[in-house]
C-alpha cells in the first residue's frame, strides 16, 4: 500500500481541491482528510456517513470546591497558568494531571473531555473516506490525525486497496508531524508568492529531515509567473521532482459550491490528469523518469 | 487605553497576513507593534520593511534522568499523561515529541532523579519597521511539534505597547487559542467560498469560547457571499469590511510589495474597519 499526502506549509494554496481532483482521477483508492482543524475535503466529496466515533484528546482538571483547602499548591505547580483562585481555565488546561496528583486533600480529579469525532464515510463510486472534526479550542490535533490515519491504513489493508490519498494540514508543527507517519510521497502544493515559496522551503526541510520523498505542483501559477519561475528553479536546485503547474481558475470555487471536484470539469480534468499520472508514477516508483525534467 | 487586535481566520490563506501588515502600515502614526504568532510559517516580516532584527532563542524544559539516582520504579512513566516516558529494567526512555513540559515526572519522582533541562525549540525575532513601529515574530524550529510555547514567548514581548496587532496561525485549536487569548478584539478574515464559510464558523465558535469580541472582513469579494452574511448574523458578529478580488493586489502581494499601492481603496477599507473596532470598544 502506498500513501500520498498533500502538504504546502502555507494555507490556502489549493491542497483540498487538488486532493479531491486526484481522488476523482485515481482508479482505486481510499481517502483521508488529516486537516482536522479545518476539515474541508467533505465539502467537495460529500460523504454519506458509515460510522461515527467519539474522540477525547485528553483530560481536564476539575476541582471539588468542598474538599479544597485553598492551599494554592495546584496553582503553583501548573505550568500552563490554567488555575487561578482554584478555578480551572479549560482552554489553558493541557490535562497533565500534575495538580490532581499533588493535591494533599485529593480535591482535584481529571476527567476525559469529548473533544471531537472521527468518521468513516462512503463517497462515489463506493470508496471509503476517513475524516474528523476537532472542536474549536481543543488541543492535541496530532493525536486525532493519528487516529484517522490508523483507521484509514487498516481499512486499506482489509479491503486490499493499493493507494491512500490524504489531504494534509497547513504548517510544519504537531498535526503535520503526525500526518507524515508512514507516508510514501508528499505532493507539495506551491503557490507562486514570496510567502508561498518561503513556506514550501520550510516544509521541504522537514521532509528532508524525515527522509520523505516529495514532488511539486505549482497552483495558480499565472497569478505571479515570476515567482512560479523562482519556484521551478528552486525545485530544480534542490532536486525536488516537478509534476506540473495549474493556472488560477474560478472553476475551483464553483466546484466547491457545487460539491464537485475541479477534475469533474473536462478542461481541468485534461490539465490535472497528466500531473496526477506523474505523481502516481513517482509514488509507485515504477519508472525512473516519469517526472518532468528541467 | 491600550488596544490589542488579533487577526485570525480558521482557514489558511484567506489573507490574515495581508490584513495584519496593511493595518500596521495605515496605523503607522500610532507606532503599532505587530506580533507574528504564526510561528510555523512566520511571514509578516516579508511584507514590511524591517530592520535591526534581534534574535532570542526560545527553550522549553525536557526531563533528564540521573541514572545513578534512578531506581527504575516506573512512577515517572505512570504519572505522564502524554506517554513521553517509558521505563525499562535498566533504562528510562524520553520521547521529546510527546512531552508537554508539565514537570510532573520531575516533581513526583520519589528519588529526585529527574531534572529538567532547556531544549531549543525556536526563536523570537524583534525589529523595528522603518517609521511604522515594531515587529515581533516567533519562529518554530523545523522538526519541532509544539508551537504554543513559541507563541507565548513572542506575546511576552508585548508589554507596554499601546496598539498591538497579532497575526495569528490558521486553525481553531491550541496555537490559534494561544494567539487570540487576551486580545481586546479578534478580526476574522474570510473568503466567500464554502471552505471559508465552514472554517469561519469554527473561528467564531473559538472567539465565543475565549470571550473575545469578533468582527469579520471578507477578502476576495466578488459580489457573492456564499452564506457568510447569514452565518455572521447567526453569531451576531458584524461584517466590518470587504476587500474586492483583484489580480493586481494578488500580484503585488505575491512579490511582497506594498498592497496599499496596488489597491488604493484598501487603505479606506481598513481605516473604516479600525474605526468600527475602536467604536465597539468605547
Coordinates of N, CA and C in Angstrom, one line a residue, chain A residues 8-12 16-17 37-41 43-44 59 77 79-81 89 91-92 94-98 101-102 110 133-141 170-177 192-195 198-199 201-203 205-206 209 222-224 226-227 248 253 256-257, chain B residues 10-13 39-43 46-47 61 78-82 100-104 106-108 116 139-146 148 152 156 170-174 177 181 192-196 198-199 202 205-206 209-210 222 224 226 245 247 250-256:
Chain A
X8 N 1.6 21.8 2.0 CA 2.0 23.1 1.4 C 2.7 24.1 2.3
X9 N 2.7 23.8 3.6 CA 3.2 24.8 4.6 C 2.1 25.9 4.7
X10 N 2.1 26.8 3.7 CA 1.2 27.9 3.7 C -0.3 27.3 3.5
X11 N -1.2 28.0 4.1 CA -2.6 27.6 3.9 C -3.2 28.2 2.6
X12 N -4.3 27.6 2.1 CA -5.0 28.3 1.0 C -4.3 28.2 -0.3
X16 N -6.8 21.0 -0.8 CA -8.0 20.3 -0.7 C -8.6 20.1 -2.1
X17 N -8.7 21.1 -3.0 CA -9.2 21.0 -4.3 C -8.4 20.0 -5.1
X37 N -8.4 20.4 12.0 CA -8.7 21.7 12.5 C -9.7 22.4 11.6
X38 N -9.6 22.2 10.3 CA -10.4 22.8 9.3 C -10.7 21.8 8.2
X39 N -11.7 20.9 8.5 CA -11.9 19.8 7.7 C -12.7 20.2 6.4
X40 N -12.1 20.3 5.3 CA -12.8 20.9 4.1 C -13.0 19.9 3.0
X41 N -12.3 18.8 3.1 CA -12.5 17.8 2.0 C -13.9 17.2 1.9
X43 N -16.5 18.9 2.1 CA -17.4 19.8 1.3 C -17.4 19.5 -0.1
X44 N -16.2 19.0 -0.6 CA -16.2 18.6 -2.1 C -16.6 17.1 -2.3
X59 N -7.6 14.9 29.2 CA -8.4 15.2 30.4 C -8.3 16.7 30.7
X77 N 2.1 24.5 40.9 CA 2.8 23.6 40.1 C 2.3 23.7 38.6
X79 N 2.1 24.6 35.0 CA 2.9 25.3 34.1 C 2.1 26.0 33.0
X80 N 0.8 25.8 33.0 CA 0.0 26.3 31.9 C -0.9 27.5 32.3
X81 N -0.6 28.0 33.5 CA -1.4 29.1 34.0 C -2.9 28.8 33.9
X89 N -9.2 27.0 34.1 CA -9.4 27.5 32.7 C -9.3 26.4 31.7
X91 N -9.6 26.1 28.6 CA -8.8 26.3 27.4 C -7.3 26.3 27.6
X92 N -6.9 26.6 28.8 CA -5.5 26.6 29.1 C -5.0 25.2 29.6
X94 N -3.9 21.6 30.0 CA -3.5 20.6 29.0 C -3.7 19.1 29.5
X95 N -4.3 19.0 30.7 CA -4.6 17.7 31.2 C -3.5 16.8 31.7
X96 N -2.4 17.5 32.2 CA -1.2 16.8 32.6 C -1.5 16.1 34.0
X97 N -2.5 16.5 34.7 CA -2.9 15.9 36.0 C -1.9 16.1 37.1
X98 N -0.9 17.0 36.9 CA 0.1 17.2 38.0 C -0.7 17.8 39.2
X101 N -2.4 15.0 41.1 CA -1.6 14.1 41.8 C -0.9 14.8 43.0
X102 N -0.8 16.1 43.0 CA 0.0 16.7 44.1 C -1.0 17.3 45.2
X110 N -9.2 14.5 37.3 CA -9.1 14.9 35.9 C -10.0 14.0 35.1
X133 N -13.5 15.8 12.9 CA -13.8 17.2 13.3 C -13.4 17.4 14.7
X134 N -12.4 18.3 14.9 CA -12.0 18.6 16.2 C -12.8 19.9 16.7
X135 N -13.2 19.9 17.9 CA -14.0 21.1 18.4 C -13.1 22.3 18.5
X136 N -13.6 23.5 18.2 CA -12.8 24.7 18.4 C -12.2 24.7 19.8
X137 N -11.0 25.2 20.0 CA -10.4 25.3 21.3 C -9.7 24.1 21.8
X138 N -9.8 23.0 21.1 CA -9.2 21.8 21.6 C -7.7 21.7 21.2
X139 N -7.0 20.7 21.8 CA -5.6 20.6 21.6 C -5.3 19.1 21.1
X140 N -4.0 18.9 20.9 CA -3.6 17.5 20.5 C -4.2 17.1 19.2
X141 N -4.2 18.0 18.2 CA -4.8 17.6 16.9 C -4.0 16.5 16.3
X170 N -2.1 22.7 7.2 CA -1.1 23.6 6.9 C 0.0 23.6 8.0
X171 N 1.1 24.3 7.8 CA 2.1 24.4 8.9 C 3.1 23.4 8.8
X172 N 4.0 23.3 9.9 CA 5.0 22.3 9.9 C 5.0 21.6 11.3
X173 N 4.0 21.9 12.1 CA 4.0 21.5 13.6 C 3.3 20.2 13.8
X174 N 2.7 20.2 15.0 CA 2.1 19.0 15.6 C 1.3 18.1 14.6
X175 N 0.2 18.7 14.0 CA -0.6 17.8 13.1 C 0.1 17.4 11.8
X176 N 1.1 18.2 11.3 CA 1.8 17.8 10.1 C 2.8 16.7 10.5
X177 N 3.4 16.8 11.6 CA 4.4 15.7 12.0 C 3.6 14.4 12.2
X192 N 2.6 30.6 -6.1 CA 3.8 31.4 -6.5 C 3.7 32.8 -5.9
X193 N 4.3 32.9 -4.7 CA 4.4 34.1 -4.0 C 5.6 34.0 -3.1
X194 N 6.0 35.2 -2.5 CA 7.2 35.2 -1.6 C 6.9 34.3 -0.4
X195 N 5.7 34.4 0.1 CA 5.4 33.6 1.3 C 5.1 32.1 0.9
X198 N 8.6 30.6 0.6 CA 9.3 30.5 1.9 C 8.7 29.3 2.7
X199 N 7.4 29.2 2.7 CA 6.7 28.1 3.4 C 7.0 26.7 2.8
X201 N 9.8 26.0 1.3 CA 11.1 25.6 1.7 C 11.2 25.1 3.1
X202 N 10.4 25.6 4.0 CA 10.4 25.1 5.4 C 9.8 23.7 5.4
X203 N 8.7 23.4 4.7 CA 8.1 22.1 4.8 C 9.1 21.1 4.1
X205 N 12.3 21.2 4.1 CA 13.4 20.9 5.0 C 13.0 19.9 6.0
X206 N 11.7 20.0 6.4 CA 11.2 18.9 7.3 C 11.2 17.6 6.7
X209 N 14.6 16.1 6.6 CA 15.0 15.6 7.9 C 14.4 14.2 8.1
X222 N -0.3 31.4 -12.8 CA -0.3 32.7 -13.6 C -0.6 33.9 -12.8
X223 N -0.9 33.7 -11.5 CA -1.1 34.9 -10.6 C 0.2 35.7 -10.5
X224 N 1.3 35.0 -10.5 CA 2.6 35.6 -10.4 C 3.6 34.7 -11.1
X226 N 6.5 35.3 -12.3 CA 7.9 35.4 -11.9 C 8.2 34.5 -10.7
X227 N 7.3 34.5 -9.7 CA 7.5 33.6 -8.6 C 7.3 32.1 -8.9
X248 N -4.7 29.8 -12.3 CA -5.8 30.2 -11.4 C -7.1 30.0 -12.3
X253 N -13.6 27.4 -7.3 CA -14.5 27.9 -6.3 C -15.9 27.3 -6.7
X256 N -16.4 23.9 -5.5 CA -16.6 23.8 -4.1 C -18.1 24.1 -3.7
X257 N -18.6 25.1 -4.4 CA -20.0 25.5 -4.2 C -21.0 24.3 -4.6
Chain B
X10 N -9.3 30.8 11.0 CA -9.7 29.4 10.8 C -9.0 28.8 9.6
X11 N -9.5 29.1 8.4 CA -8.9 28.6 7.2 C -7.6 29.3 6.9
X12 N -6.6 28.6 6.3 CA -5.4 29.2 6.0 C -5.5 29.9 4.6
X13 N -4.6 30.9 4.4 CA -4.6 31.5 3.1 C -5.7 32.4 2.7
X39 N 3.9 30.9 14.1 CA 5.3 30.5 14.3 C 5.7 29.3 13.4
X40 N 4.7 28.6 12.8 CA 5.1 27.5 11.9 C 5.5 28.1 10.5
X41 N 4.9 29.2 10.2 CA 5.1 29.9 8.9 C 5.1 31.4 9.1
X42 N 6.1 31.9 9.8 CA 6.1 33.4 10.1 C 6.4 34.2 8.8
X43 N 5.5 34.9 8.3 CA 5.7 35.6 7.1 C 5.5 37.2 7.1
X46 N 8.1 39.5 5.9 CA 8.4 39.6 4.4 C 7.6 40.8 3.8
X47 N 6.6 41.3 4.5 CA 5.7 42.3 3.9 C 5.9 43.7 4.5
X61 N 11.4 23.0 28.6 CA 12.0 22.1 29.5 C 11.7 20.6 29.1
X78 N 4.3 6.4 34.9 CA 2.9 6.3 35.3 C 2.2 7.7 35.4
X79 N 2.9 8.7 35.9 CA 2.3 10.0 36.0 C 2.3 10.8 34.7
X80 N 3.0 10.4 33.7 CA 3.0 11.1 32.4 C 1.8 10.8 31.6
X81 N 0.9 11.8 31.5 CA -0.4 11.6 30.8 C -0.2 11.6 29.3
X82 N 1.1 11.9 28.8 CA 1.3 12.0 27.4 C 2.1 10.9 26.8
X100 N 5.0 17.5 27.1 CA 4.3 18.8 27.2 C 5.0 19.7 28.2
X101 N 6.2 19.3 28.8 CA 6.9 20.1 29.7 C 6.1 20.5 30.9
X102 N 5.3 19.6 31.4 CA 4.4 19.9 32.5 C 5.2 19.8 33.9
X103 N 6.2 19.0 33.9 CA 7.1 18.9 35.1 C 6.6 17.9 36.1
X104 N 5.5 17.2 35.8 CA 5.0 16.2 36.8 C 6.0 15.1 37.1
X106 N 9.3 15.1 37.0 CA 10.4 15.6 37.8 C 9.9 15.9 39.3
X107 N 8.7 16.5 39.4 CA 8.2 16.9 40.7 C 7.8 15.7 41.5
X108 N 7.4 14.6 40.8 CA 6.8 13.5 41.6 C 7.8 12.3 41.7
X116 N 15.2 19.0 34.9 CA 14.7 19.4 33.6 C 15.7 20.4 33.0
X139 N 9.3 32.0 15.7 CA 9.6 31.1 14.6 C 9.9 29.7 15.3
X140 N 9.1 28.7 14.9 CA 9.3 27.3 15.4 C 10.4 26.6 14.6
X141 N 11.3 26.0 15.3 CA 12.3 25.2 14.6 C 11.7 24.1 13.8
X142 N 12.2 23.8 12.6 CA 11.7 22.7 11.8 C 12.0 21.4 12.5
X143 N 11.0 20.6 12.5 CA 11.1 19.3 13.2 C 10.4 19.3 14.6
X144 N 10.2 20.5 15.1 CA 9.5 20.6 16.4 C 8.0 20.6 16.2
X145 N 7.3 20.1 17.2 CA 5.8 20.0 17.1 C 5.0 21.0 17.9
X146 N 5.6 21.5 19.0 CA 4.8 22.3 19.9 C 5.0 23.8 19.7
X148 N 2.7 26.3 20.8 CA 2.3 27.3 21.8 C 3.4 27.9 22.7
X152 N 3.7 31.9 23.1 CA 3.8 32.6 24.4 C 5.0 33.5 24.5
X156 N 5.0 37.6 25.0 CA 5.6 38.3 26.2 C 6.3 39.6 25.9
X170 N -3.3 29.7 11.4 CA -4.7 29.2 11.0 C -5.2 28.2 12.0
X171 N -6.4 27.7 11.7 CA -7.0 26.7 12.6 C -7.7 27.3 13.7
X172 N -8.3 26.4 14.6 CA -9.0 26.9 15.8 C -8.6 26.1 17.0
X173 N -7.5 25.5 17.0 CA -7.1 24.7 18.1 C -6.0 25.4 18.9
X174 N -5.2 24.6 19.7 CA -4.3 25.3 20.6 C -3.4 26.5 20.1
X177 N -5.8 29.5 19.7 CA -6.3 29.9 21.0 C -5.2 30.7 21.8
X181 N -6.0 34.6 22.6 CA -6.3 34.8 24.1 C -5.8 36.2 24.5
X192 N -15.2 34.3 0.5 CA -16.5 33.9 0.2 C -16.6 32.6 -0.5
X193 N -16.1 31.5 0.1 CA -16.2 30.2 -0.6 C -16.8 29.3 0.5
X194 N -17.2 28.1 0.1 CA -17.7 27.1 1.1 C -16.7 26.8 2.1
X195 N -15.4 26.7 1.7 CA -14.3 26.4 2.7 C -14.2 27.6 3.7
X196 N -14.2 28.8 3.2 CA -14.1 30.0 4.0 C -15.2 30.0 5.0
X198 N -17.2 27.5 6.2 CA -17.0 26.4 7.1 C -16.1 26.7 8.2
X199 N -14.9 27.2 7.8 CA -13.9 27.5 8.8 C -14.1 28.7 9.6
X202 N -16.1 27.9 12.7 CA -15.3 27.3 13.8 C -14.6 28.5 14.5
X205 N -16.8 30.3 16.7 CA -17.1 29.5 17.9 C -15.9 29.6 18.9
X206 N -14.7 29.6 18.4 CA -13.5 29.8 19.2 C -13.5 31.1 19.9
X209 N -15.8 31.0 22.8 CA -15.2 30.3 23.9 C -14.2 31.2 24.7
X210 N -13.5 32.0 24.0 CA -12.5 32.8 24.6 C -13.1 34.1 25.2
X222 N -16.3 39.2 -4.6 CA -16.7 39.3 -6.0 C -18.3 39.5 -6.1
X224 N -20.6 37.8 -4.3 CA -21.4 36.6 -3.9 C -20.9 36.2 -2.5
X226 N -21.9 33.5 -0.5 CA -21.8 32.1 -0.2 C -22.2 31.8 1.2
X245 N -11.8 41.3 -4.9 CA -10.9 40.5 -5.6 C -10.1 41.3 -6.6
X247 N -6.6 40.9 -9.3 CA -5.4 40.3 -9.7 C -4.2 41.2 -9.4
X250 N -3.2 40.7 -5.8 CA -2.6 39.4 -5.6 C -1.2 39.3 -6.1
X251 N -1.0 40.0 -7.3 CA 0.4 40.0 -7.9 C 1.3 40.8 -7.0
X252 N 0.9 42.0 -6.6 CA 1.8 42.9 -5.8 C 2.1 42.2 -4.5
X253 N 1.1 41.6 -3.9 CA 1.3 40.9 -2.6 C 2.2 39.7 -2.7
X254 N 2.1 39.0 -3.8 CA 2.9 37.8 -4.1 C 4.4 38.2 -4.1
X255 N 4.7 39.4 -4.5 CA 6.1 39.9 -4.5 C 6.5 40.6 -3.3
X256 N 5.6 40.7 -2.3 CA 6.0 41.4 -1.1 C 5.9 42.9 -1.2

